[in-house]
mmCIF file of C-alpha atoms in Angstrom:
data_model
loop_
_atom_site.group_PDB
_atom_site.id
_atom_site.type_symbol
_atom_site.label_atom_id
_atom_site.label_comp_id
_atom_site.label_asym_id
_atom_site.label_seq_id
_atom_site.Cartn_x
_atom_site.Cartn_y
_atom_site.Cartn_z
ATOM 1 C CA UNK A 1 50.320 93.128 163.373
ATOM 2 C CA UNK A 2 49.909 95.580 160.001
ATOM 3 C CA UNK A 3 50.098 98.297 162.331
ATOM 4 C CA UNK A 4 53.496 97.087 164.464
ATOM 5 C CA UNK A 5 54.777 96.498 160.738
ATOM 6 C CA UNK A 6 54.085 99.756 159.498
ATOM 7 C CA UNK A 7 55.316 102.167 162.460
ATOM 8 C CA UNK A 8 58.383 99.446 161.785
ATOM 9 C CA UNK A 9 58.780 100.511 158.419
ATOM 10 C CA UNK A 10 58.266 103.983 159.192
ATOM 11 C CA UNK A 11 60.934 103.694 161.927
ATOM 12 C CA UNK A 12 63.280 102.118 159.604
ATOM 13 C CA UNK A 13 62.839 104.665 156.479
ATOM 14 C CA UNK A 14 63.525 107.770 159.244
ATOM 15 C CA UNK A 15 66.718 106.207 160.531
ATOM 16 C CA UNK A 16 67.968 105.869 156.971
ATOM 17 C CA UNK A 17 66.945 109.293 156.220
ATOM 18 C CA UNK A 18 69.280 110.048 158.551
ATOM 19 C CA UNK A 19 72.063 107.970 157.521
ATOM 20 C CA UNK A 20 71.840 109.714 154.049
ATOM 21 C CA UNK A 21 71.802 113.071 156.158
ATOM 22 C CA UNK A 22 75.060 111.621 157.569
ATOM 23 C CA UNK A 23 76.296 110.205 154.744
ATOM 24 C CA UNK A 24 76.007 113.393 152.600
ATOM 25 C CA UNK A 25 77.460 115.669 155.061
ATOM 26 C CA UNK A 26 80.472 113.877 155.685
ATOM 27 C CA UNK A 27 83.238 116.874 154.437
ATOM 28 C CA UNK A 28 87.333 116.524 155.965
ATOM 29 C CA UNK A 29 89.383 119.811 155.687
ATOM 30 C CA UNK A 30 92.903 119.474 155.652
ATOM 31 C CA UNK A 31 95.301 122.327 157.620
ATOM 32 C CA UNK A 32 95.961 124.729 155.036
ATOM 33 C CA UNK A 33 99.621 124.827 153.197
ATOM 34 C CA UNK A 34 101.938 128.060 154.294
ATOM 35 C CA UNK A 35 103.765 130.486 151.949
ATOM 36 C CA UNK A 36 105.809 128.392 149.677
ATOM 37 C CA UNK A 37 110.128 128.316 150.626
ATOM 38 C CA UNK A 38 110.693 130.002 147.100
ATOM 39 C CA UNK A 39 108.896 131.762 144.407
ATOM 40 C CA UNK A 40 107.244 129.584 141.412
ATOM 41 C CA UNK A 41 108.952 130.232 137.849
ATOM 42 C CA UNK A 42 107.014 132.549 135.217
ATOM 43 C CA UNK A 43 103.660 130.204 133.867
ATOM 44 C CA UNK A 44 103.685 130.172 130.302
ATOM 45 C CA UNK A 45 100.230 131.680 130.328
ATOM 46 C CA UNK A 46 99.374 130.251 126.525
ATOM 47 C CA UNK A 47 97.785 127.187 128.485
ATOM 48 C CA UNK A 48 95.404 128.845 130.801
ATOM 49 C CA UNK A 49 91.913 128.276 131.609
ATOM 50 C CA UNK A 50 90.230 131.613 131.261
ATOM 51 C CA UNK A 51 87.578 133.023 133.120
ATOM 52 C CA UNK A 52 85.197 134.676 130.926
ATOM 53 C CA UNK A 53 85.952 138.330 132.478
ATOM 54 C CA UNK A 54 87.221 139.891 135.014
ATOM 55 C CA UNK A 55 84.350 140.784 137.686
ATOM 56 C CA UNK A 56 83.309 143.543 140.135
ATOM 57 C CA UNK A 57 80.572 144.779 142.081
ATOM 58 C CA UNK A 58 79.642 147.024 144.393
ATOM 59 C CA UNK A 59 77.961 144.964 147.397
ATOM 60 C CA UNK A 60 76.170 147.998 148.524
ATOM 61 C CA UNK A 61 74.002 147.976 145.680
ATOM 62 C CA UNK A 62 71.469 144.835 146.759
ATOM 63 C CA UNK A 63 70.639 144.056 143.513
ATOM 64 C CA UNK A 64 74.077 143.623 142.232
ATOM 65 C CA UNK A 65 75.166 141.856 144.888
ATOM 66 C CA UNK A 66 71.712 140.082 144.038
ATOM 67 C CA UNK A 67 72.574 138.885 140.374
ATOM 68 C CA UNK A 68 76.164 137.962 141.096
ATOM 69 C CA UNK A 69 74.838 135.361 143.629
ATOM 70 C CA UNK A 70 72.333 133.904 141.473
ATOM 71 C CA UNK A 71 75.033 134.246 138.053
ATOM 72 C CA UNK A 72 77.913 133.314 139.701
ATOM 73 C CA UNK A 73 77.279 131.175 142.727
ATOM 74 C CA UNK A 74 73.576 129.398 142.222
ATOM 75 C CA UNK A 75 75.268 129.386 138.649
ATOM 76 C CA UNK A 76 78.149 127.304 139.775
ATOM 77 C CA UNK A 77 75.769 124.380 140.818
ATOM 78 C CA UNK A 78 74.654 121.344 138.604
ATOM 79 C CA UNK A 79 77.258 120.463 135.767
ATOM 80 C CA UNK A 80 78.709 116.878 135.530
ATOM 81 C CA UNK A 81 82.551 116.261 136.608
ATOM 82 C CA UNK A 82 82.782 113.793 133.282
ATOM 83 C CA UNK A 83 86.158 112.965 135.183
ATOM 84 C CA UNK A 84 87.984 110.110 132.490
ATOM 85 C CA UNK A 85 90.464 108.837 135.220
ATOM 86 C CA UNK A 86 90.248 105.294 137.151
ATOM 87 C CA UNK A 87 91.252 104.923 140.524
ATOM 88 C CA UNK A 88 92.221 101.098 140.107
ATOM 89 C CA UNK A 89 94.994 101.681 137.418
ATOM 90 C CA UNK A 90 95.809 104.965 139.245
ATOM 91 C CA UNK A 91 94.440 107.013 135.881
ATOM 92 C CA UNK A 92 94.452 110.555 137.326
ATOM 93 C CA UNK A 93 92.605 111.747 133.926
ATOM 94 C CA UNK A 94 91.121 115.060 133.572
ATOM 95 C CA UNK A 95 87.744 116.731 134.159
ATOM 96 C CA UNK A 96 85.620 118.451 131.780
ATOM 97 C CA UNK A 97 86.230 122.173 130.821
ATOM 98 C CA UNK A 98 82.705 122.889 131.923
ATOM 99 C CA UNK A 99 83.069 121.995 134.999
ATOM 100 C CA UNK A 100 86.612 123.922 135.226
ATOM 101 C CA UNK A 101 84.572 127.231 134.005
ATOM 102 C CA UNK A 102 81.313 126.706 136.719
ATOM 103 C CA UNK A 103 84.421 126.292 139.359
ATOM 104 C CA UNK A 104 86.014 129.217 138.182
ATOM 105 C CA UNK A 105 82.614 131.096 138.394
ATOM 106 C CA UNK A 106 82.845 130.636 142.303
ATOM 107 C CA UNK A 107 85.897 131.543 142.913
ATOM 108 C CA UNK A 108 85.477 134.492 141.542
ATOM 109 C CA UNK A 109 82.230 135.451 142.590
ATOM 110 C CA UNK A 110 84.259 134.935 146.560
ATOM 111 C CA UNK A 111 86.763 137.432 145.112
ATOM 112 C CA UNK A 112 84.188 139.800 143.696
ATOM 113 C CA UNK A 113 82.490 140.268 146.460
ATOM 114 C CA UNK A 114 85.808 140.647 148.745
ATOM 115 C CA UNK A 115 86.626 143.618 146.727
ATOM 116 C CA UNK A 116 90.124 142.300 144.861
ATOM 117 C CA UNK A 117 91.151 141.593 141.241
ATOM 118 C CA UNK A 118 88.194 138.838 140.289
ATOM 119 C CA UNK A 119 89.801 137.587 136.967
ATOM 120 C CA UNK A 120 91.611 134.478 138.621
ATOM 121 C CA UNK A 121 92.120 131.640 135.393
ATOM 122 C CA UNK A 122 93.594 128.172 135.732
ATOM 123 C CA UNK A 123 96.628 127.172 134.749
ATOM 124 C CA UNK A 124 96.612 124.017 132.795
ATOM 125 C CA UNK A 125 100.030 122.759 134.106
ATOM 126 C CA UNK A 126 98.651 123.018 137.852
ATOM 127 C CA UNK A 127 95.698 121.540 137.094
ATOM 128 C CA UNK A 128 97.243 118.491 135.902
ATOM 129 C CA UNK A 129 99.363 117.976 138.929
ATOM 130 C CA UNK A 130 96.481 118.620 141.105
ATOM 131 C CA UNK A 131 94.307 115.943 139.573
ATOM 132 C CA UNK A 132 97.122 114.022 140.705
ATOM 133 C CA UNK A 133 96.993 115.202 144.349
ATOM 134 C CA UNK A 134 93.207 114.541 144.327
ATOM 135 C CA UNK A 135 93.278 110.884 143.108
ATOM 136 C CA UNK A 136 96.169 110.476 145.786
ATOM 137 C CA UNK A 137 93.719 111.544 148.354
ATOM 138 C CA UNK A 138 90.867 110.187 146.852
ATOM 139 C CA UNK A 139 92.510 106.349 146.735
ATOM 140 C CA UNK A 140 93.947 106.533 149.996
ATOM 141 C CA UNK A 141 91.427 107.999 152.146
ATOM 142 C CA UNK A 142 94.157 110.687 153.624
ATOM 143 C CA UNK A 143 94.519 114.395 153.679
ATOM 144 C CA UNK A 144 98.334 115.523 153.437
ATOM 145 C CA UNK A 145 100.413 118.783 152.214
ATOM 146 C CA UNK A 146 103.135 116.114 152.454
ATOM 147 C CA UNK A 147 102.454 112.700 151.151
ATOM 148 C CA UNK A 148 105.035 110.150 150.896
ATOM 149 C CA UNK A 149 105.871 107.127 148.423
ATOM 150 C CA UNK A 150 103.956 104.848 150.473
ATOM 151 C CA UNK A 151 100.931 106.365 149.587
ATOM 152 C CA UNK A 152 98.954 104.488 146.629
ATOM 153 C CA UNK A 153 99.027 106.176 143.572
ATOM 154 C CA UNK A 154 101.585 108.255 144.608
ATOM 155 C CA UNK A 155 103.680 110.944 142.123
ATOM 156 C CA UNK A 156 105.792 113.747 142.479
ATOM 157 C CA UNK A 157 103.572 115.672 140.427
ATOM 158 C CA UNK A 158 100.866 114.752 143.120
ATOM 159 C CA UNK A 159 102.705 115.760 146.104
ATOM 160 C CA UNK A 160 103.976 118.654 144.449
ATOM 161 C CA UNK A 161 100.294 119.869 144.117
ATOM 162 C CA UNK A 162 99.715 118.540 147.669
ATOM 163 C CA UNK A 163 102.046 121.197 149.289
ATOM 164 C CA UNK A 164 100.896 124.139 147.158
ATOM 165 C CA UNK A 165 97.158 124.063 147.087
ATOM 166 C CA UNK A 166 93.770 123.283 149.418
ATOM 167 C CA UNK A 167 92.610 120.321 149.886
ATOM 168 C CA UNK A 168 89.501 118.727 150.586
ATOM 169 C CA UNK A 169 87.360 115.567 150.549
ATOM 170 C CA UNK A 170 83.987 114.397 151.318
ATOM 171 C CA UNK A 171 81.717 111.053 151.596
ATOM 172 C CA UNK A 172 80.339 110.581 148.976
ATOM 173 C CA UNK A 173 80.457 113.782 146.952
ATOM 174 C CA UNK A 174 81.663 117.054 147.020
ATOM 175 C CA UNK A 175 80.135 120.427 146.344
ATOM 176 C CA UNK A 176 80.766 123.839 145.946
ATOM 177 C CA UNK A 177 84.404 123.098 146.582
ATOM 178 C CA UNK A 178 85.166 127.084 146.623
ATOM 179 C CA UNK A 179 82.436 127.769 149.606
ATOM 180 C CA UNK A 180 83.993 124.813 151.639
ATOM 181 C CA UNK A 181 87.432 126.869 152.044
ATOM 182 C CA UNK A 182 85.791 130.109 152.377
ATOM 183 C CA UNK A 183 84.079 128.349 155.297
ATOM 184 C CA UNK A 184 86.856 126.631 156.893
ATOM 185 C CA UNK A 185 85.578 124.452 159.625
ATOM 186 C CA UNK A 186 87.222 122.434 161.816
ATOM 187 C CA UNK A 187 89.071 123.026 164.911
ATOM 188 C CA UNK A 188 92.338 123.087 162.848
ATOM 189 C CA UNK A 189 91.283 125.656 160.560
ATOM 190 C CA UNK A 190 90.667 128.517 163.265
ATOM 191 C CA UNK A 191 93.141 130.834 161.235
ATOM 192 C CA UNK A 192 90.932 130.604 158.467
ATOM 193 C CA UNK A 193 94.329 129.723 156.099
ATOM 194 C CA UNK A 194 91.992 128.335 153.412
ATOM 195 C CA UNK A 195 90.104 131.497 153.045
ATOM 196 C CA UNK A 196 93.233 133.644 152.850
ATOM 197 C CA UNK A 197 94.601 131.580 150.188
ATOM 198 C CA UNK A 198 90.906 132.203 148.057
ATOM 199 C CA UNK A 199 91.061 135.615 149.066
ATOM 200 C CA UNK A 200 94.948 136.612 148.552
ATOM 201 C CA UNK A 201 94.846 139.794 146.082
ATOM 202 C CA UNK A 202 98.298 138.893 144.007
ATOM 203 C CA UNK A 203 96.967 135.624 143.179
ATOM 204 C CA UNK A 204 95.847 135.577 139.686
ATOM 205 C CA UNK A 205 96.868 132.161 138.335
ATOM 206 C CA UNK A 206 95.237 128.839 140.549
ATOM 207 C CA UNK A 207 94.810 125.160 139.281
ATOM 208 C CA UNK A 208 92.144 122.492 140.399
ATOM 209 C CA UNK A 209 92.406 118.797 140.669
ATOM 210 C CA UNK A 210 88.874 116.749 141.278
ATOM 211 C CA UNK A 211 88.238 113.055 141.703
ATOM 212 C CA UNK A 212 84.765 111.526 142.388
ATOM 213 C CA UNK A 213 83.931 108.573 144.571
ATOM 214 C CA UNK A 214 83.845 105.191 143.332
ATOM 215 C CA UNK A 215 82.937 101.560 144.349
ATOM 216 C CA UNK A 216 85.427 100.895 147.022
ATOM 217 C CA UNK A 217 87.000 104.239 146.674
ATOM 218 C CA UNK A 218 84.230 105.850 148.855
ATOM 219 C CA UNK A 219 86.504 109.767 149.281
ATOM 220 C CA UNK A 220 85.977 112.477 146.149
ATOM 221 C CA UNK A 221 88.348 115.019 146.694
ATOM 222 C CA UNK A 222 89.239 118.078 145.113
ATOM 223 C CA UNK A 223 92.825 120.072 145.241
ATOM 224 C CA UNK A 224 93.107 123.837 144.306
ATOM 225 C CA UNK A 225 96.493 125.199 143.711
ATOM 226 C CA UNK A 226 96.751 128.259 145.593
ATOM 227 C CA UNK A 227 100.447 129.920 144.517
ATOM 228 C CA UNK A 228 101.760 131.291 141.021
ATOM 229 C CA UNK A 229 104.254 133.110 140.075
ATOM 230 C CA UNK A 230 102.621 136.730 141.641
ATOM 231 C CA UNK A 231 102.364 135.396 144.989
ATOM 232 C CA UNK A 232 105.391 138.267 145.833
ATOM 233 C CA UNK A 233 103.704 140.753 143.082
ATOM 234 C CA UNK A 234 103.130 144.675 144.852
ATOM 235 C CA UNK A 235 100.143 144.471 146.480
ATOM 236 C CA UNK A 236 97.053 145.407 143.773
ATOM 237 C CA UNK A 237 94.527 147.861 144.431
ATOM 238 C CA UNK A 238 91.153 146.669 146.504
ATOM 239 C CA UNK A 239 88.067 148.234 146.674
ATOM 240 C CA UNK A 240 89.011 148.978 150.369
ATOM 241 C CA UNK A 241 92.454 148.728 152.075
ATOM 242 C CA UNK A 242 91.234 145.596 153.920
ATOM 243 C CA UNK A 243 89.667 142.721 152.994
ATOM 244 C CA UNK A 244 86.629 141.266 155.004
ATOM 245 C CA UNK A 245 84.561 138.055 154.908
ATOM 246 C CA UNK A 246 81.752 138.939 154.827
ATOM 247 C CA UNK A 247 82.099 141.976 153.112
ATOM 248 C CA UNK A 248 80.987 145.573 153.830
ATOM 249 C CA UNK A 249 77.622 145.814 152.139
ATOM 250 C CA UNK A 250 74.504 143.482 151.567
ATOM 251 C CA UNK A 251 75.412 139.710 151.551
ATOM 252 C CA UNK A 252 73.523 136.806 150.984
ATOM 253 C CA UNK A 253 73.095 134.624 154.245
ATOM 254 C CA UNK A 254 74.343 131.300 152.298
ATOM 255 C CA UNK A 255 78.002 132.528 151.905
ATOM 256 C CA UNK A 256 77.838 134.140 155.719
ATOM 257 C CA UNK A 257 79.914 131.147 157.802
ATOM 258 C CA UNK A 258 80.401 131.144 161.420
ATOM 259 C CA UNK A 259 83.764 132.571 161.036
ATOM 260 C CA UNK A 260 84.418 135.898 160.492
ATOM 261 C CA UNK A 261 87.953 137.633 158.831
ATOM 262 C CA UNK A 262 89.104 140.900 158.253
ATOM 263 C CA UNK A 263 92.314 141.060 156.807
ATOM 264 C CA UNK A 264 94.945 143.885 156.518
ATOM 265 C CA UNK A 265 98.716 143.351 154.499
ATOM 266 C CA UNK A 266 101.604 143.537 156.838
ATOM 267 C CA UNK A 267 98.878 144.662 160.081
ATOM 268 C CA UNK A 268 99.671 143.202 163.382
ATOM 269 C CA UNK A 269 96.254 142.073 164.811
ATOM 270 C CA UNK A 270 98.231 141.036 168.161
ATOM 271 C CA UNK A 271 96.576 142.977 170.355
ATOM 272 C CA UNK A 272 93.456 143.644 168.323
ATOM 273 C CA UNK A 273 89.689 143.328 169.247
ATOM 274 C CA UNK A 274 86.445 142.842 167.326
ATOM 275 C CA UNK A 275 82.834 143.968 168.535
ATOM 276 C CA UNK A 276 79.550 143.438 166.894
ATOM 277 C CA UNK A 277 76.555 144.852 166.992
ATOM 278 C CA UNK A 278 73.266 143.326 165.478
ATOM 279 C CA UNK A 279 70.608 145.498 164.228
ATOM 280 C CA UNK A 280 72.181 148.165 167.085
ATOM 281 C CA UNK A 281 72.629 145.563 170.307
ATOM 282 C CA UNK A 282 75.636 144.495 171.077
ATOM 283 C CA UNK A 283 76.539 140.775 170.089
ATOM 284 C CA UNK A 284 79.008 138.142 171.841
ATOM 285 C CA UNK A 285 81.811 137.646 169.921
ATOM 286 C CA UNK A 286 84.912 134.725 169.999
ATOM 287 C CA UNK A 287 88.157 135.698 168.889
ATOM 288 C CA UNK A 288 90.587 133.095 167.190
ATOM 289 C CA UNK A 289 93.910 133.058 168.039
ATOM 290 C CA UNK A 290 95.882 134.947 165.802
ATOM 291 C CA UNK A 291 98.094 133.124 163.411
ATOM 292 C CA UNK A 292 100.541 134.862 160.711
ATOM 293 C CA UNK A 293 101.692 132.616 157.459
ATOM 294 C CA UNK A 294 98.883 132.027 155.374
ATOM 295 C CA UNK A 295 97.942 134.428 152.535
ATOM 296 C CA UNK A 296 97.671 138.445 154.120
ATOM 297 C CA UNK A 297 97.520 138.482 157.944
ATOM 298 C CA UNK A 298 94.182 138.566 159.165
ATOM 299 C CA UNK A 299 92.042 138.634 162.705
ATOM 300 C CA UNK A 300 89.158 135.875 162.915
ATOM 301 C CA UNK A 301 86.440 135.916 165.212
ATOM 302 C CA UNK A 302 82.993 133.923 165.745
ATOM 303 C CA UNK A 303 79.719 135.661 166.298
ATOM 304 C CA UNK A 304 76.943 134.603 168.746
ATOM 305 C CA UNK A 305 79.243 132.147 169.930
ATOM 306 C CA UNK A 306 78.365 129.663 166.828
ATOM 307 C CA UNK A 307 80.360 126.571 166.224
ATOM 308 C CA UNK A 308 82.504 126.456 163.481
ATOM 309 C CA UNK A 309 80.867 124.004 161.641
ATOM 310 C CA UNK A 310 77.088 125.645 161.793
ATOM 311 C CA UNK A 311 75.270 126.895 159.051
ATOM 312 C CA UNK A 312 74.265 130.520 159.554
ATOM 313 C CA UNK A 313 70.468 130.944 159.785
ATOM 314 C CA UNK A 314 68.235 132.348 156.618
ATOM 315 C CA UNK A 315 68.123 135.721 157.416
ATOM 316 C CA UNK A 316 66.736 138.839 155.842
ATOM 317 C CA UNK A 317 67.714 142.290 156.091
ATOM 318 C CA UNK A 318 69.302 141.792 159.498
ATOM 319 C CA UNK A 319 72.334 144.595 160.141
ATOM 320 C CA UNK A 320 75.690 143.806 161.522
ATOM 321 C CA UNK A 321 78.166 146.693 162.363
ATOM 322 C CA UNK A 322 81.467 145.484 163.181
ATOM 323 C CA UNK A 323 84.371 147.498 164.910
ATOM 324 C CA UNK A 324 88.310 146.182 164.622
ATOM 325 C CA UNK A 325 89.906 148.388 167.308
ATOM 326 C CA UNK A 326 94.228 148.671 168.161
ATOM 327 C CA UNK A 327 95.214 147.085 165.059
ATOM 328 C CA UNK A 328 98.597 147.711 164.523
ATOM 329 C CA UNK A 329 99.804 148.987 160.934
ATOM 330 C CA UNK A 330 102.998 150.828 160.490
ATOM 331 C CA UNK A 331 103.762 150.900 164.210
ATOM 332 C CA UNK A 332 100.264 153.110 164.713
ATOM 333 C CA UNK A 333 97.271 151.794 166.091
ATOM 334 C CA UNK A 334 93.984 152.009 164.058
ATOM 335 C CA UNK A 335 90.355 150.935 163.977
ATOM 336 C CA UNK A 336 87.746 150.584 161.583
ATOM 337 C CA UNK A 337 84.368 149.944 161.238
ATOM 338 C CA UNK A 338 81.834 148.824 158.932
ATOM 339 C CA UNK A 339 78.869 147.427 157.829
ATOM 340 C CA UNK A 340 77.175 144.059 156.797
ATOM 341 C CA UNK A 341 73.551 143.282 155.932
ATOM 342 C CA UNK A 342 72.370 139.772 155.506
ATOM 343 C CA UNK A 343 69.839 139.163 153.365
ATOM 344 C CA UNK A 344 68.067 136.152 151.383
ATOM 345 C CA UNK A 345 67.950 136.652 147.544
ATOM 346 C CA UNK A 346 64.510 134.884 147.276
ATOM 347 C CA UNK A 347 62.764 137.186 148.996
ATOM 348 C CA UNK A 348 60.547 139.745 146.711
ATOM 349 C CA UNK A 349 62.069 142.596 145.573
ATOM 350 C CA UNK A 350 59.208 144.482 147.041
ATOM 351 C CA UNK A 351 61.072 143.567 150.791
ATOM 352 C CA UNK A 352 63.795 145.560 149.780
ATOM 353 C CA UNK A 353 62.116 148.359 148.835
ATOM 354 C CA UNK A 354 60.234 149.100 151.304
ATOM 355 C CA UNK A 355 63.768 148.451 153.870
ATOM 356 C CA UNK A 356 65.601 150.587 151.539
ATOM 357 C CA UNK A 357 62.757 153.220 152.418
ATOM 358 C CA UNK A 358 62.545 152.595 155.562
ATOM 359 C CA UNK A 359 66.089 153.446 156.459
ATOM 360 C CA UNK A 360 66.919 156.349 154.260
#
């Protein structure tokens, strides 16, 4: 009898192990908003969040890309919401400036890496109307760029920041709000629009809205305002005419997703194709289907034929070369090629050295 009552308990503490699994991992992505009908007026930029500089780095130095991830991204992790709204009395309220500033850290880390202008602040005005949005879809369970009066707790302000920013929610918390766009899952989100809006090289002015679960509200959700004023700015400069995710250079495996981009302004990736290699043999590769509207046009594509909701395995100093051929820019067809090396940041520096020997 103690021993059917044990393997019992046993059996009972494994399933709800797994329900927690569950329960934690439960993240909805919405379809990401399109290029706004008109441009946004001139923020008055005396009530802006600031990030604490602007970043760079040069991902094919290992170390820096090293410290950035631990600085900027493990740095991210850990600090309290403090949110001072209530979703009964639909109190949108506000979050603490700490939190705003780890946030901030993220997305700019995502930007760093990607090679454009890293020195994205928050606007206070957008994050008001975005804490809006998010207690919208945290009270009503919903994900909409278009939500109407029906909805509980429902503003203009909050629709407003509904149709200009990503949105996201999760059961019962979220995290790393930043690396959930830059992902994109979902079957929706095969354009990667979520990304492109992170990774748009004009942008230089974003908001955030975030709501945490409650008793009977069981959705947090987070909104980040994606459009200011320089959305039709001249094109900055970028460490290289495209922009990739992942990268060129040596990347960390935790911000490698299933879904790979390489964007190019104004390119027509119609007729465009993708090939990998990985560590010099050829790799199978998915392409999305292209889609235009959503931040710079871009080409997506899936390596190894991994779902879009996987989580890419720890790996160390593997090499993948990919080649974008008969991309249209200008009329001309062109093709490039380039580099990314996974890696995990807690291995010992000693790995490195002796691969960065090894393949001089």
């Amino acid at each position: 009898m103690k021993k059917m009552m044990y393997h019992l308990f046993c059996l009972i503490g494994c399933l709800c192990m797994l329900s927690l699994t569950a329960f934690s991992e439960t993240i909805q992505l919405g379809i990401p908003p399109t290029f706004p009908a008109t441009p946004l007026p001139q923020e008055d930029i005396g009530t802006i969040t600031r990030a604490t500089r602007a970043l760079s780095v040069n991902p094919q130095n290992w170390q820096a890309s090293r410290d950035l991830y631990y600085s900027h991204y493990v740095g991210s992790e850990g600090v309290a919401m403090g949110w001072t709204g209530n979703h009964v009395s639909c109190t949108a309220g506000t979050t603490t400036q700490a939190f705003k500033d780890v946030m901030l850290l993220e997305l700019n880390y995502f930007r760093a890496m990607a090679g454009i202008p890293a020195g994205v602040t928050f606007f206070n005005e957008y994050n008001n109307k975005d804490q809006q949005t998010a207690l919208m879809i945290s009270v009503n369970g919903q994900l909409s760029h278009d939500p109407d009066s029906s909805w509980t707790c429902y503003t203009e302000e909050g629709k407003e920041g509904a149709g200009k920013s990503n949105i996201r929610m999760g059961y019962p918390t979220l995290t790393h709000n930043i690396a959930g766009y830059m992902k994109d899952k979902g079957s929706s989100n095969s354009a990667a629009g979520h990304r492109r809006w992170v990774l748009y090289p004009q942008t230089q002015l974003m908001g955030t809205g975030d709501v945490p679960s409650a008793p009977g509200y069981q959705w947090a959700a987070n909104a980040l305002w994606v459009f200011d004023s320089h959305t039709w700015d001249p094109r900055p400069t970028t460490r290289e005419e495209y922009v990739a995710w992942p990268p060129p250079g040596y990347v960390p495996y935790q911000v490698i997703y299933p879904r790979w981009s390489f964007a190019y302004a104004s390119a027509n990736f119609g007729s465009a194709t993708v090939t990998m290699t990985q560590n010099g043999s050829p790799i199978s590769v998915t392409q999305e289907t292209y889609v235009t509207g959503y931040g710079e046009n871009t080409l997506v594509w899936r390596p190894l034929g991994m779902a879009d909701d996987a989580t890419w395995p720890s790996e160390h100093l593997v090499t993948y070369t990919v080649s974008v051929s008969n991309v249209l820019i200008g009329g001309s067809p062109r093709s490039f090629t380039y580099t990314v090396i996974v890696f995990d940041p807690a291995q010992p520096v000693s790995s490195m050295d002796n691969y960065l020997l090894w393949t001089k």
